[in-house]
mmCIF file of C-alpha atoms in Angstrom:
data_model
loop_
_atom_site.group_PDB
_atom_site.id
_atom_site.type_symbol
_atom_site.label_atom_id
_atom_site.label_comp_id
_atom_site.label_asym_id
_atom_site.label_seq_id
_atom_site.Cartn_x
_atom_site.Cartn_y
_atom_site.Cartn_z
ATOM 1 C CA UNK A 1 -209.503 93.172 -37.481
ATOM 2 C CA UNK A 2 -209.382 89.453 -37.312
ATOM 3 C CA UNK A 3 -210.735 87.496 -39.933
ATOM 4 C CA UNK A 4 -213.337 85.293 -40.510
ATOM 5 C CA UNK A 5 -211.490 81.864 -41.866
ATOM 6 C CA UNK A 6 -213.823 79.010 -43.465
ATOM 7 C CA UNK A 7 -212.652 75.581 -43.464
ATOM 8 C CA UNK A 8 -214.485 72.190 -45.303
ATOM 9 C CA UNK A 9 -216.723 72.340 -42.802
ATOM 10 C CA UNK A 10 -216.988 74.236 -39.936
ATOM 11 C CA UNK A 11 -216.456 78.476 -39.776
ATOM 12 C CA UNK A 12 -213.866 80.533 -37.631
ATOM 13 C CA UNK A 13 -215.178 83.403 -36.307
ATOM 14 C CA UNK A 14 -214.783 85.822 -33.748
ATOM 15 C CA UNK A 15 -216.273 85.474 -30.177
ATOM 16 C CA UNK A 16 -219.865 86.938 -29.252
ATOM 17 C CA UNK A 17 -221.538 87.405 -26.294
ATOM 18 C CA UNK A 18 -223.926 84.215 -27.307
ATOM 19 C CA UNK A 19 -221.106 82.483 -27.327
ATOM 20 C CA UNK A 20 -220.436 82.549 -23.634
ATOM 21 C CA UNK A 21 -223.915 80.189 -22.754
ATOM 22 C CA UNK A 22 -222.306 76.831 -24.927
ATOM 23 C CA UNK A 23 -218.412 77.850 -23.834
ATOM 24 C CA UNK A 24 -219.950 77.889 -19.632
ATOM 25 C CA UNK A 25 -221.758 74.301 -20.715
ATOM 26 C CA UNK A 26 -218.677 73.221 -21.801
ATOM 27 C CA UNK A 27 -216.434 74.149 -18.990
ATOM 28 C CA UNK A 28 -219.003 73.387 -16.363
ATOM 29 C CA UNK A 29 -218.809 69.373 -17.527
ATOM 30 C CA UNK A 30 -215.938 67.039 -17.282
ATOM 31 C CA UNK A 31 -215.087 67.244 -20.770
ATOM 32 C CA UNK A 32 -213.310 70.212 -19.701
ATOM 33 C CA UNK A 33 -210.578 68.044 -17.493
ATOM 34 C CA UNK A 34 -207.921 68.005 -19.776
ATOM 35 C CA UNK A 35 -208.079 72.123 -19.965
ATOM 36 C CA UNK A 36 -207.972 72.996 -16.266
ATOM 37 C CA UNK A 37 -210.856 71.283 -15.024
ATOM 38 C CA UNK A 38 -214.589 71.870 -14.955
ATOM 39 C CA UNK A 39 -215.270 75.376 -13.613
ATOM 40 C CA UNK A 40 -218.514 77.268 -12.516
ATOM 41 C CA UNK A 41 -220.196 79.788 -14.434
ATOM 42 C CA UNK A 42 -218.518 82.826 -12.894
ATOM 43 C CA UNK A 43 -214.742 81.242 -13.752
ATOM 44 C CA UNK A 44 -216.058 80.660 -17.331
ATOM 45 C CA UNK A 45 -217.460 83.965 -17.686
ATOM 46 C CA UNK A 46 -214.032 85.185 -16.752
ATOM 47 C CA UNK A 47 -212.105 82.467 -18.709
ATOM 48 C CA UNK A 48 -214.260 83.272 -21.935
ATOM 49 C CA UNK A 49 -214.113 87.529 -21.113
ATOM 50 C CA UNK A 50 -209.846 86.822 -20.869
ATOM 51 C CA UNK A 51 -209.976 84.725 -24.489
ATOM 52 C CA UNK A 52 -211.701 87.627 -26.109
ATOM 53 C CA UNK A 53 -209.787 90.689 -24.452
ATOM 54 C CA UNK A 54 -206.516 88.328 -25.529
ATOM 55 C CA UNK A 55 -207.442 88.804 -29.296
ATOM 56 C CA UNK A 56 -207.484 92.382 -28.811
ATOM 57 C CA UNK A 57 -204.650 92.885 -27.058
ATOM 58 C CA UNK A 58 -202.457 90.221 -28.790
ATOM 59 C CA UNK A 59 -204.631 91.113 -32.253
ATOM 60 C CA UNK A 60 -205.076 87.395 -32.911
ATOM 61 C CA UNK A 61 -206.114 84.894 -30.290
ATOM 62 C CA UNK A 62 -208.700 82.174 -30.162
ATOM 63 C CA UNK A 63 -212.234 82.146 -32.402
ATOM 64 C CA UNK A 64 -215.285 80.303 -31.844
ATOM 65 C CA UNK A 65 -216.536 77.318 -33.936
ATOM 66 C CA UNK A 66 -219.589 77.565 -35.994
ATOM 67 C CA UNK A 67 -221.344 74.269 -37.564
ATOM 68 C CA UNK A 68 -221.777 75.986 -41.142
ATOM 69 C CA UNK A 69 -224.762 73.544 -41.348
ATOM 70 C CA UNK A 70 -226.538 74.588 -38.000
ATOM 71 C CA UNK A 71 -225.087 77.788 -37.529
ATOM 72 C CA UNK A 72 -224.312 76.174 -33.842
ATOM 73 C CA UNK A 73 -221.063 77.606 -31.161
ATOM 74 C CA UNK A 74 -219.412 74.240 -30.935
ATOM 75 C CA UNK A 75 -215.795 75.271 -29.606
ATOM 76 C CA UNK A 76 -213.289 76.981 -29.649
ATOM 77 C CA UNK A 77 -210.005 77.152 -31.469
ATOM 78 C CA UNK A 78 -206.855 79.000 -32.144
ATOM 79 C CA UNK A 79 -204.133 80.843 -30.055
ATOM 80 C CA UNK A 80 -203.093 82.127 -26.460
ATOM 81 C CA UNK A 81 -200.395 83.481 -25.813
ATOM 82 C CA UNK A 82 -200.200 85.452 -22.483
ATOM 83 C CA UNK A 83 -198.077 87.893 -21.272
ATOM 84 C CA UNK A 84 -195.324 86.917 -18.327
ATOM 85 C CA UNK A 85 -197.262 83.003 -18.042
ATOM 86 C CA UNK A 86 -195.661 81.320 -15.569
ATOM 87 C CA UNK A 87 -196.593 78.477 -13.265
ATOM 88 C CA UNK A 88 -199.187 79.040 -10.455
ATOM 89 C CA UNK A 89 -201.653 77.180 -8.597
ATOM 90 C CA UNK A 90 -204.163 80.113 -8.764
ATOM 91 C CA UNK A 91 -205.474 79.299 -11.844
ATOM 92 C CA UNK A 92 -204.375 75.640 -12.949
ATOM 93 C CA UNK A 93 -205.239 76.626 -16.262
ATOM 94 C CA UNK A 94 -203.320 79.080 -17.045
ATOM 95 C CA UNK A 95 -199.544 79.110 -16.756
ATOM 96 C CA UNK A 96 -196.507 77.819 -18.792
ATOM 97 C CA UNK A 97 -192.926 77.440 -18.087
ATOM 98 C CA UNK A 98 -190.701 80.049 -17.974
ATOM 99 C CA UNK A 99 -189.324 79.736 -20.896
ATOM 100 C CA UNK A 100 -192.335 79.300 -23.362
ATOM 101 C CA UNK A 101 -191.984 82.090 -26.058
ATOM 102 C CA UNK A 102 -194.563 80.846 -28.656
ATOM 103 C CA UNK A 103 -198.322 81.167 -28.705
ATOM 104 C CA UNK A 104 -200.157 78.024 -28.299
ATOM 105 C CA UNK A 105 -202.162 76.677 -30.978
ATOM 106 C CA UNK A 106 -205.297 75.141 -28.452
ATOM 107 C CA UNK A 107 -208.583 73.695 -29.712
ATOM 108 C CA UNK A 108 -211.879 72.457 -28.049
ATOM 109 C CA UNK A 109 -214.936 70.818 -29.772
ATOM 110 C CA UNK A 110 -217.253 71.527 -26.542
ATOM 111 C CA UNK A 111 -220.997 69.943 -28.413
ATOM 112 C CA UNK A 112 -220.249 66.207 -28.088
ATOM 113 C CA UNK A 113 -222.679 66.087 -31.247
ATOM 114 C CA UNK A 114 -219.733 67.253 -33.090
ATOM 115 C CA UNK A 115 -217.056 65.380 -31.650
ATOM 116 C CA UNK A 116 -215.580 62.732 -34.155
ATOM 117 C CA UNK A 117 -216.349 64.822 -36.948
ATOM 118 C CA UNK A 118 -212.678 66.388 -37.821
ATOM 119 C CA UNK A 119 -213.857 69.331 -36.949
ATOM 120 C CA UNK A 120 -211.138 69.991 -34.480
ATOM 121 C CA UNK A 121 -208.192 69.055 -37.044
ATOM 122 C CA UNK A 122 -210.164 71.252 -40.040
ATOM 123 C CA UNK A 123 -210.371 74.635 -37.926
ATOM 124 C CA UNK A 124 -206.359 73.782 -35.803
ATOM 125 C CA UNK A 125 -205.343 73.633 -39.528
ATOM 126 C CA UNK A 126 -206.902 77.005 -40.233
ATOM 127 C CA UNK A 127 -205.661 78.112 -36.736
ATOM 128 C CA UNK A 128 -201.997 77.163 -37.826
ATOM 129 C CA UNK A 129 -202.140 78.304 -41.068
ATOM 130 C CA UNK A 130 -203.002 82.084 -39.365
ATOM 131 C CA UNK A 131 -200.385 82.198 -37.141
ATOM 132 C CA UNK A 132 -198.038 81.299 -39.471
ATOM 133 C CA UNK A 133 -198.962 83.368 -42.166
ATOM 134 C CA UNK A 134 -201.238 86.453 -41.274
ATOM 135 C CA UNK A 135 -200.232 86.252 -37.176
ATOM 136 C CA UNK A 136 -196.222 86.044 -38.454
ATOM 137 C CA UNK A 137 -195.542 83.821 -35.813
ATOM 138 C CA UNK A 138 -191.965 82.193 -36.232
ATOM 139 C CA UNK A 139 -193.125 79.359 -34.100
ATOM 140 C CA UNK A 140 -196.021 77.856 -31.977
ATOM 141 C CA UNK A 141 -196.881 75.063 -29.879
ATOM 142 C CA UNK A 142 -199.742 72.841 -28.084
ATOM 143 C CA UNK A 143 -199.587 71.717 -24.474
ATOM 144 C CA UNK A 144 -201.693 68.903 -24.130
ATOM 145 C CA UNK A 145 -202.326 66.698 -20.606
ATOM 146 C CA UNK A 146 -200.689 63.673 -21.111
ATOM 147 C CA UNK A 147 -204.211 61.292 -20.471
ATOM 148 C CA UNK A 148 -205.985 63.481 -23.163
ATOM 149 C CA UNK A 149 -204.912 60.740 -25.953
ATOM 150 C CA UNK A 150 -207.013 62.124 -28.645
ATOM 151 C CA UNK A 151 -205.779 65.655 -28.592
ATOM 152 C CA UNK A 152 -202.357 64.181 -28.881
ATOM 153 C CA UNK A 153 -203.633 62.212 -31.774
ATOM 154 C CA UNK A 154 -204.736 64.973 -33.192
ATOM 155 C CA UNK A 155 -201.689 67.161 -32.743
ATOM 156 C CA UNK A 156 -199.541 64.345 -34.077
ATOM 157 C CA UNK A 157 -201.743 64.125 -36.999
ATOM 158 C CA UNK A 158 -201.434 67.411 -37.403
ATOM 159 C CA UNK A 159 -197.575 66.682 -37.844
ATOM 160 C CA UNK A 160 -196.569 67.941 -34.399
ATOM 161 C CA UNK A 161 -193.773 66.810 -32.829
ATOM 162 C CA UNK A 162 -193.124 66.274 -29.065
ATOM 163 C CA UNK A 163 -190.306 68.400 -28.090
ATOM 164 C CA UNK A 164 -190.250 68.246 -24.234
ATOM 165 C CA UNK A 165 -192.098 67.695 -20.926
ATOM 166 C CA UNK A 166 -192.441 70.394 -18.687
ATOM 167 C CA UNK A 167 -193.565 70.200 -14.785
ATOM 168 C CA UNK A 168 -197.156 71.965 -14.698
ATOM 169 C CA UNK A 169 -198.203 73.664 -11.191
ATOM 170 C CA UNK A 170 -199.985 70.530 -9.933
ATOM 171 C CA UNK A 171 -196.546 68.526 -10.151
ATOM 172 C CA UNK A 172 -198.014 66.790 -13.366
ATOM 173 C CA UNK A 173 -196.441 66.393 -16.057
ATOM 174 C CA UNK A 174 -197.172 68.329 -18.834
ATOM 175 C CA UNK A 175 -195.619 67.346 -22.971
ATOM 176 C CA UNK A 176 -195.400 70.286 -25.309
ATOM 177 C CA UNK A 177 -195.449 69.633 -29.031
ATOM 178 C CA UNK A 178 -193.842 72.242 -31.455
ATOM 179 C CA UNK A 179 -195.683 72.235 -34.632
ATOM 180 C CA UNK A 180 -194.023 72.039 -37.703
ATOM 181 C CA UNK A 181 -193.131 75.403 -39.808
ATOM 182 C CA UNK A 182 -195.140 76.592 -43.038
ATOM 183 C CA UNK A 183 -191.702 75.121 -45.292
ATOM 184 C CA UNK A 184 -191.592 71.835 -43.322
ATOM 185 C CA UNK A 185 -195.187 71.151 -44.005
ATOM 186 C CA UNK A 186 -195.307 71.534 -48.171
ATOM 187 C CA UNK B 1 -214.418 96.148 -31.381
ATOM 188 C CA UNK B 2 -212.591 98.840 -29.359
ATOM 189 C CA UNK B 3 -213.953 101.152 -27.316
ATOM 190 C CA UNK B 4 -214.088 105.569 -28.537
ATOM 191 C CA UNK B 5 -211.548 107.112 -26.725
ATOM 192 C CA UNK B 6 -212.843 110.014 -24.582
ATOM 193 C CA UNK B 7 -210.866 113.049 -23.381
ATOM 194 C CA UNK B 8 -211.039 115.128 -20.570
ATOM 195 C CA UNK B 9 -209.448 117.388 -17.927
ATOM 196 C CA UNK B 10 -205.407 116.247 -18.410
ATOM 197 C CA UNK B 11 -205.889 112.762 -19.467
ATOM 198 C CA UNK B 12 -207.687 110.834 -21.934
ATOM 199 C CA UNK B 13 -209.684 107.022 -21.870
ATOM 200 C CA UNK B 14 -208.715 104.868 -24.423
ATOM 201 C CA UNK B 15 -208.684 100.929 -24.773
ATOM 202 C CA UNK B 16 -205.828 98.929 -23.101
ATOM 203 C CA UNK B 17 -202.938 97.794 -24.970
ATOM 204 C CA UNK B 18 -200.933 95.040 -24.399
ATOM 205 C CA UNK B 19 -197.729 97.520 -23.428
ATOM 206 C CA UNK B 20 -199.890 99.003 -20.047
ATOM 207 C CA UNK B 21 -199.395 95.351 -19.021
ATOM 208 C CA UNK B 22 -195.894 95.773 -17.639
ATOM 209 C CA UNK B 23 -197.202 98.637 -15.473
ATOM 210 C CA UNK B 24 -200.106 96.870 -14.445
ATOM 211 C CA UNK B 25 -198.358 94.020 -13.555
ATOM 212 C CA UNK B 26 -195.709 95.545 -11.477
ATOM 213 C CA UNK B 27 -198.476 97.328 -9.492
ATOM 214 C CA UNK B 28 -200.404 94.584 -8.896
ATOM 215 C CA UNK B 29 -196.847 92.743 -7.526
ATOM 216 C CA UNK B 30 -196.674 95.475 -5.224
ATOM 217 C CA UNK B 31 -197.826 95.687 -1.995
ATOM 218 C CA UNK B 32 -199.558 99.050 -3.003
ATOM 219 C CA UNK B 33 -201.992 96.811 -4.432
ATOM 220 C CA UNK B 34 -203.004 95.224 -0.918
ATOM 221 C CA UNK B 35 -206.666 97.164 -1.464
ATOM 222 C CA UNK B 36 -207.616 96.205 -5.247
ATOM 223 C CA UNK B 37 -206.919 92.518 -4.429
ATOM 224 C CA UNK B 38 -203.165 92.436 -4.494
ATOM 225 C CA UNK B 39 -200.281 91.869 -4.269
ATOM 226 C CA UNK B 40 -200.767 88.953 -7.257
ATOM 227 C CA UNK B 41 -198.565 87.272 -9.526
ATOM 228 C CA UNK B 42 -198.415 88.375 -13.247
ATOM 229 C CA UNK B 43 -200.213 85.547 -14.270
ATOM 230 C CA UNK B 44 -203.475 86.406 -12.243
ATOM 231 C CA UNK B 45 -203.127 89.842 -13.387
ATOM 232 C CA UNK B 46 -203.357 88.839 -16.732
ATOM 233 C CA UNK B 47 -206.908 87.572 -16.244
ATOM 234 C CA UNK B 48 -207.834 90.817 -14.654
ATOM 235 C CA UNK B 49 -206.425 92.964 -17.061
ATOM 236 C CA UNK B 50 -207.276 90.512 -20.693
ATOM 237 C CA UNK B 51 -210.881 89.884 -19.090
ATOM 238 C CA UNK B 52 -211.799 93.671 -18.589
ATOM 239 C CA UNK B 53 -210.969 94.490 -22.057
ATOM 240 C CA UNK B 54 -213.130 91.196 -23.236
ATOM 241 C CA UNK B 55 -215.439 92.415 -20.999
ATOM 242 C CA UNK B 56 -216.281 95.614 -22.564
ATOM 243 C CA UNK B 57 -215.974 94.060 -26.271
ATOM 244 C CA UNK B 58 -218.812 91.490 -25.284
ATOM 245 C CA UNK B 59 -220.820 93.824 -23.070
ATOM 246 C CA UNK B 60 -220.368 97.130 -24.526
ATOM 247 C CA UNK B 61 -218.572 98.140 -21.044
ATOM 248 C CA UNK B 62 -215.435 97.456 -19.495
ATOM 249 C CA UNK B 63 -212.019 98.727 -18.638
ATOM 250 C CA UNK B 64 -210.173 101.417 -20.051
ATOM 251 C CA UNK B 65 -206.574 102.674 -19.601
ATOM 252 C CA UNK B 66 -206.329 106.629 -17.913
ATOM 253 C CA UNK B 67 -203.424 107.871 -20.498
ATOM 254 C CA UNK B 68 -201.936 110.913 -19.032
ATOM 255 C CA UNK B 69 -202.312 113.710 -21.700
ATOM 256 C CA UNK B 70 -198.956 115.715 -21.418
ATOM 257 C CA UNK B 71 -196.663 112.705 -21.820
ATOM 258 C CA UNK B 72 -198.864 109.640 -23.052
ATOM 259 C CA UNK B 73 -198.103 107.724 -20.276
ATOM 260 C CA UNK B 74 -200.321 104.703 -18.277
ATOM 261 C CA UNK B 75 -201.637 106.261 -15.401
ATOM 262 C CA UNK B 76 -204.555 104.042 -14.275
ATOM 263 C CA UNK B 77 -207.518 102.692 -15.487
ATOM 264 C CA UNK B 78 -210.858 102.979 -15.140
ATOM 265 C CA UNK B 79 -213.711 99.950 -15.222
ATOM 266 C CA UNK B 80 -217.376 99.742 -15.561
ATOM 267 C CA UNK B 81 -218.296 96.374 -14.152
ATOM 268 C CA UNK B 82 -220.913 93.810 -13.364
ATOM 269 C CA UNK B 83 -218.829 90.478 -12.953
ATOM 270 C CA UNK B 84 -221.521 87.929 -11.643
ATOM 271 C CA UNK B 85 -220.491 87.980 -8.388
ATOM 272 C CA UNK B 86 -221.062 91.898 -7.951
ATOM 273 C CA UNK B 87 -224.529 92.749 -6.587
ATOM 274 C CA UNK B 88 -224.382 95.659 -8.736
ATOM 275 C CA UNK B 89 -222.406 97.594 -11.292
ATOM 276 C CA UNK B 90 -219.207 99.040 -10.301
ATOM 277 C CA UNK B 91 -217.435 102.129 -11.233
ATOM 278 C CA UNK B 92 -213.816 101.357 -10.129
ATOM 279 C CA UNK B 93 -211.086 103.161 -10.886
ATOM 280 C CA UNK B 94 -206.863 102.801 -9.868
ATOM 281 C CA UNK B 95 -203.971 104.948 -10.364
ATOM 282 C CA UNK B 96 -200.365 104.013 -11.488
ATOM 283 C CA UNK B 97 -197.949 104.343 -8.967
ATOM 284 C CA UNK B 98 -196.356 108.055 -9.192
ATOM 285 C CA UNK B 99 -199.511 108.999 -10.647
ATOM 286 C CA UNK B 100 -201.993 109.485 -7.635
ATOM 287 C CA UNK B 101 -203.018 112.763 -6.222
ATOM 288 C CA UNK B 102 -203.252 114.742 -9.920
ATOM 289 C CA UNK B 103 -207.223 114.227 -10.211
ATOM 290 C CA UNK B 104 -206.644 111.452 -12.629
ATOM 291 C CA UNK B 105 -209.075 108.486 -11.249
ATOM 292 C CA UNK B 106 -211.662 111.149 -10.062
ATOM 293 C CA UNK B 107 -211.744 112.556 -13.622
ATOM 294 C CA UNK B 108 -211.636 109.359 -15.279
ATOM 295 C CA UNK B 109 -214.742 107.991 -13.290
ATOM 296 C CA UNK B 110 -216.587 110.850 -13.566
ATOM 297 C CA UNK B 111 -215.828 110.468 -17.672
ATOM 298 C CA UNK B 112 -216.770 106.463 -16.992
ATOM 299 C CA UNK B 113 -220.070 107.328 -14.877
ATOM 300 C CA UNK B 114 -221.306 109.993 -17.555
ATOM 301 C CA UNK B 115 -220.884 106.997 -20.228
ATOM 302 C CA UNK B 116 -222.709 104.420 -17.896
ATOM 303 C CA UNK B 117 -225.475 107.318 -16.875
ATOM 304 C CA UNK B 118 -226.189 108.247 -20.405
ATOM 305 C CA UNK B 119 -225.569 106.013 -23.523
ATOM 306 C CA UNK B 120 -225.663 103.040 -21.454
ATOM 307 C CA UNK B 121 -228.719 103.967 -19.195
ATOM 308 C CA UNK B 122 -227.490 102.927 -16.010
ATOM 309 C CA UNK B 123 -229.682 104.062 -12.975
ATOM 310 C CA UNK B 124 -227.173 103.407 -9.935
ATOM 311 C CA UNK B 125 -224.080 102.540 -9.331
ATOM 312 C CA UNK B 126 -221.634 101.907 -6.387
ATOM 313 C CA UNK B 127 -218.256 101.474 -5.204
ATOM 314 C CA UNK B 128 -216.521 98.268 -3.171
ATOM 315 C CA UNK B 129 -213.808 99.769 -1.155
ATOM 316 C CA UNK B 130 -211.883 98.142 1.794
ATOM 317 C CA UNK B 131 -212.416 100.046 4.988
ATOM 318 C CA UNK B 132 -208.691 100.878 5.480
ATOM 319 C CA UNK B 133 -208.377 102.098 1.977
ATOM 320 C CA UNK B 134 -208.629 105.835 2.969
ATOM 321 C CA UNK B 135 -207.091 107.180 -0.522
ATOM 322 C CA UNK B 136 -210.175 105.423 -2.451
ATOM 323 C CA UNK B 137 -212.614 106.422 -0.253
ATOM 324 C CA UNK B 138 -211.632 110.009 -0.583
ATOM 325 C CA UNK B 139 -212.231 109.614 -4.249
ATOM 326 C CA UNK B 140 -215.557 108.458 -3.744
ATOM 327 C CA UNK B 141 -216.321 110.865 -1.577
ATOM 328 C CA UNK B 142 -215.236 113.665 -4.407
ATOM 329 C CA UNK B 143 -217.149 112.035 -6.831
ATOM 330 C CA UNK B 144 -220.115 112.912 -4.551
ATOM 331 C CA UNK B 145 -220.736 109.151 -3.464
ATOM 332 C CA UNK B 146 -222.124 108.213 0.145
ATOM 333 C CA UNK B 147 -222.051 105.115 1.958
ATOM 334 C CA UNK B 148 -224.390 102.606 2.027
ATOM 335 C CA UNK B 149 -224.357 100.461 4.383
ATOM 336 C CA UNK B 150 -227.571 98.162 3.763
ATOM 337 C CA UNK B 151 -226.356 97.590 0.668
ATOM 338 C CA UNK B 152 -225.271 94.030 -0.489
ATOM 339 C CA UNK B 153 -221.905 93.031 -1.333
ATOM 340 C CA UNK B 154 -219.412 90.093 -1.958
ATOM 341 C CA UNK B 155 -216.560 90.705 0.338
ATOM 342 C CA UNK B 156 -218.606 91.414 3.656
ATOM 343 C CA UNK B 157 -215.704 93.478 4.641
ATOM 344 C CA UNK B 158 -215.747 95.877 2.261
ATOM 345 C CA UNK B 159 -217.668 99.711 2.355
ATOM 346 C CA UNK B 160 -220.489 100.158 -0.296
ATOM 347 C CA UNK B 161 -220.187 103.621 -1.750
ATOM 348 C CA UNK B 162 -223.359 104.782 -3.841
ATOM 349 C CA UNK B 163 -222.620 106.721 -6.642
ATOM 350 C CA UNK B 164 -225.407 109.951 -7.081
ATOM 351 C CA UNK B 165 -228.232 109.529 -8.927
ATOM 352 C CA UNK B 166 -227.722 110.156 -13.023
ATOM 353 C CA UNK B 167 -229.551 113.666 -12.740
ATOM 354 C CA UNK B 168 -227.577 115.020 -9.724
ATOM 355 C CA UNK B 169 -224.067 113.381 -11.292
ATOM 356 C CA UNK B 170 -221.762 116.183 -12.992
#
């Protein structure tokens, strides 16, 4: 069973159904254009359903955000890692070159009332830190659209480090940035 | 959560693991797929397959994988559903390649439709079949379901097939 990580701030915890009402806000507005685009409630439904049966499957996977203080579903963090991704205009959102053999480390802070608060960095720390160390994970990465300036802040902060720039399905293109192993950050 | 396996005639229902994917997949790529949506590229699948099993950890039911009793092996799967574009809850139910014709999907629905009749209090249930997809409507018709043709669906081509009501379902 996956475990329930607290960071400074905000908790890590595993999906619930009540989760799914914020997570369809979310992806129904345009703060969702750097992760696929806005989609309707059906697609998010489906997008959310995947995220959960992927921690199941995979046994680790992505968790929702809880404001400790409001006990609010603010995001979503942590890991994907599908099987056989490749590119494919289906579903914009969800592909990866050929060669990707690491999970992504992916985060979302979906209640702008949150937004600016670190919460993001605090709970992609936490996600890290698990896929390192309880997830066993020799490495991971974070694709981020190359407009979405703050999530590259963020993974730079974080101590990422670009390593290359693949093609995504639109044509776009698409940086990846490997994050930096357990020894490397000490 | 996971879901309790269940056993029954030859085969047993228990939750997907990420191994079935491979057969999945390759089924879906195939053009024995052309009923159940396919033939799709692995990365489709994938939502298929990882949003059933979220489905039934959020909702209490979902997908689960028809393992073959004598020799463990994938056969199928079987799915309660209620996506929001469904006008009602499906039963649905596919077979492996190599593993049609041995009973498997009819047992395994009739295993999923005692579930959704009892614990989970369902009232009706149908079936979305193509019209050209003679092997599934077969099934239906063993599993004692008739067509309804005033009911609604999503894909306007598609046969409705009404499951029996819970008292007259064995």
């Amino acid at each position: 069973m996956i475990a329930v990580l607290q960071t400074p701030r905000p908790t890590l915890r595993g999906p619930r159904l009540d989760d799914c009402e914020p997570v369809a806000i979310f992806l129904d507005s345009d703060r969702a254009a750097y992760i696929g685009g806005r989609r309707n409630r059906t697609d998010a439904w489906r997008t959310f359903a995947v995220l959960v049966g992927h921690r199941e499957l995979r046994g680790y996977g992505m968790a929702s955000v809880e404001d400790r203080a409001t006990g609010a579903s603010v995001g979503m963090v942590g890991l994907y890692y599908p099987e056989d991704w490749y590119p494919e205009d289906w579903c914009p959102e969800d592909w990866c070159p050929e060669d990707w053999l690491a999970p992504e480390v992916g985060w979302w802070i979906g209640d702008p009332a949150c937004e600016g608060k670190g919460y993001a960095r605090e709970t992609a720390v936490a996600a890290r830190r698990y896929a390192f160390d309880i997830a066993g994970r020799p490495e991971v990465f974070s694709v981020i659209a190359p407009e979405n300036a703050r999530s590259i802040r963020l993974a730079e902060r974080l101590g990422a480090t670009f390593d290359r720039t693949v093609a995504a399905p639109n044509g776009r293109p698409a940086p990846i940035f490997r994050h930096p192993a357990p020894e490397a950050r000490a | 959560m996971t879901a309790p396996a269940i056993e029954t005639e030859g085969l047993g229902l228990r939750p997907h693991r990420m191994d079935d994917f491979a057969s999945f997949a390759a089924f879906f790529a195939s053009d024995a797929a052309r009923h159940v949506g396919g033939p799709m590229p692995a990365a489709r699948c994938w939502h298929g397959f990882a949003g059933d099993v979220g489905a039934r950890d959020l909702l209490g039911f979902g997908g689960r994988a028809i393992e073959e009793r004598a020799t463990g092996a994938f056969a199928g799967q079987t799915c309660l559903s209620h996506p929001p574009h469904f006008p009602e809850a499906e039963i649905g139910r596919t077979s492996m390649p190599g593993f049609e014709g041995r009973g498997y999907a009819p047992g395994a629905a009739r295993a999923a439709r005692a579930h959704a009749c009892g614990p989970l209090g369902w009232t009706t249930a149908v079936g979305y079949i193509e019209p050209d997809n003679a092997r599934s409507i077969a099934v239906a018709r063993r599993l004692g379901c008739s067509a309804d043709p005033a009911a609604a669906r999503f894909d306007p081509v598609d046969l409705v097939f009404r499951h029996p009501a819970p008292e007259a379902c064995t």
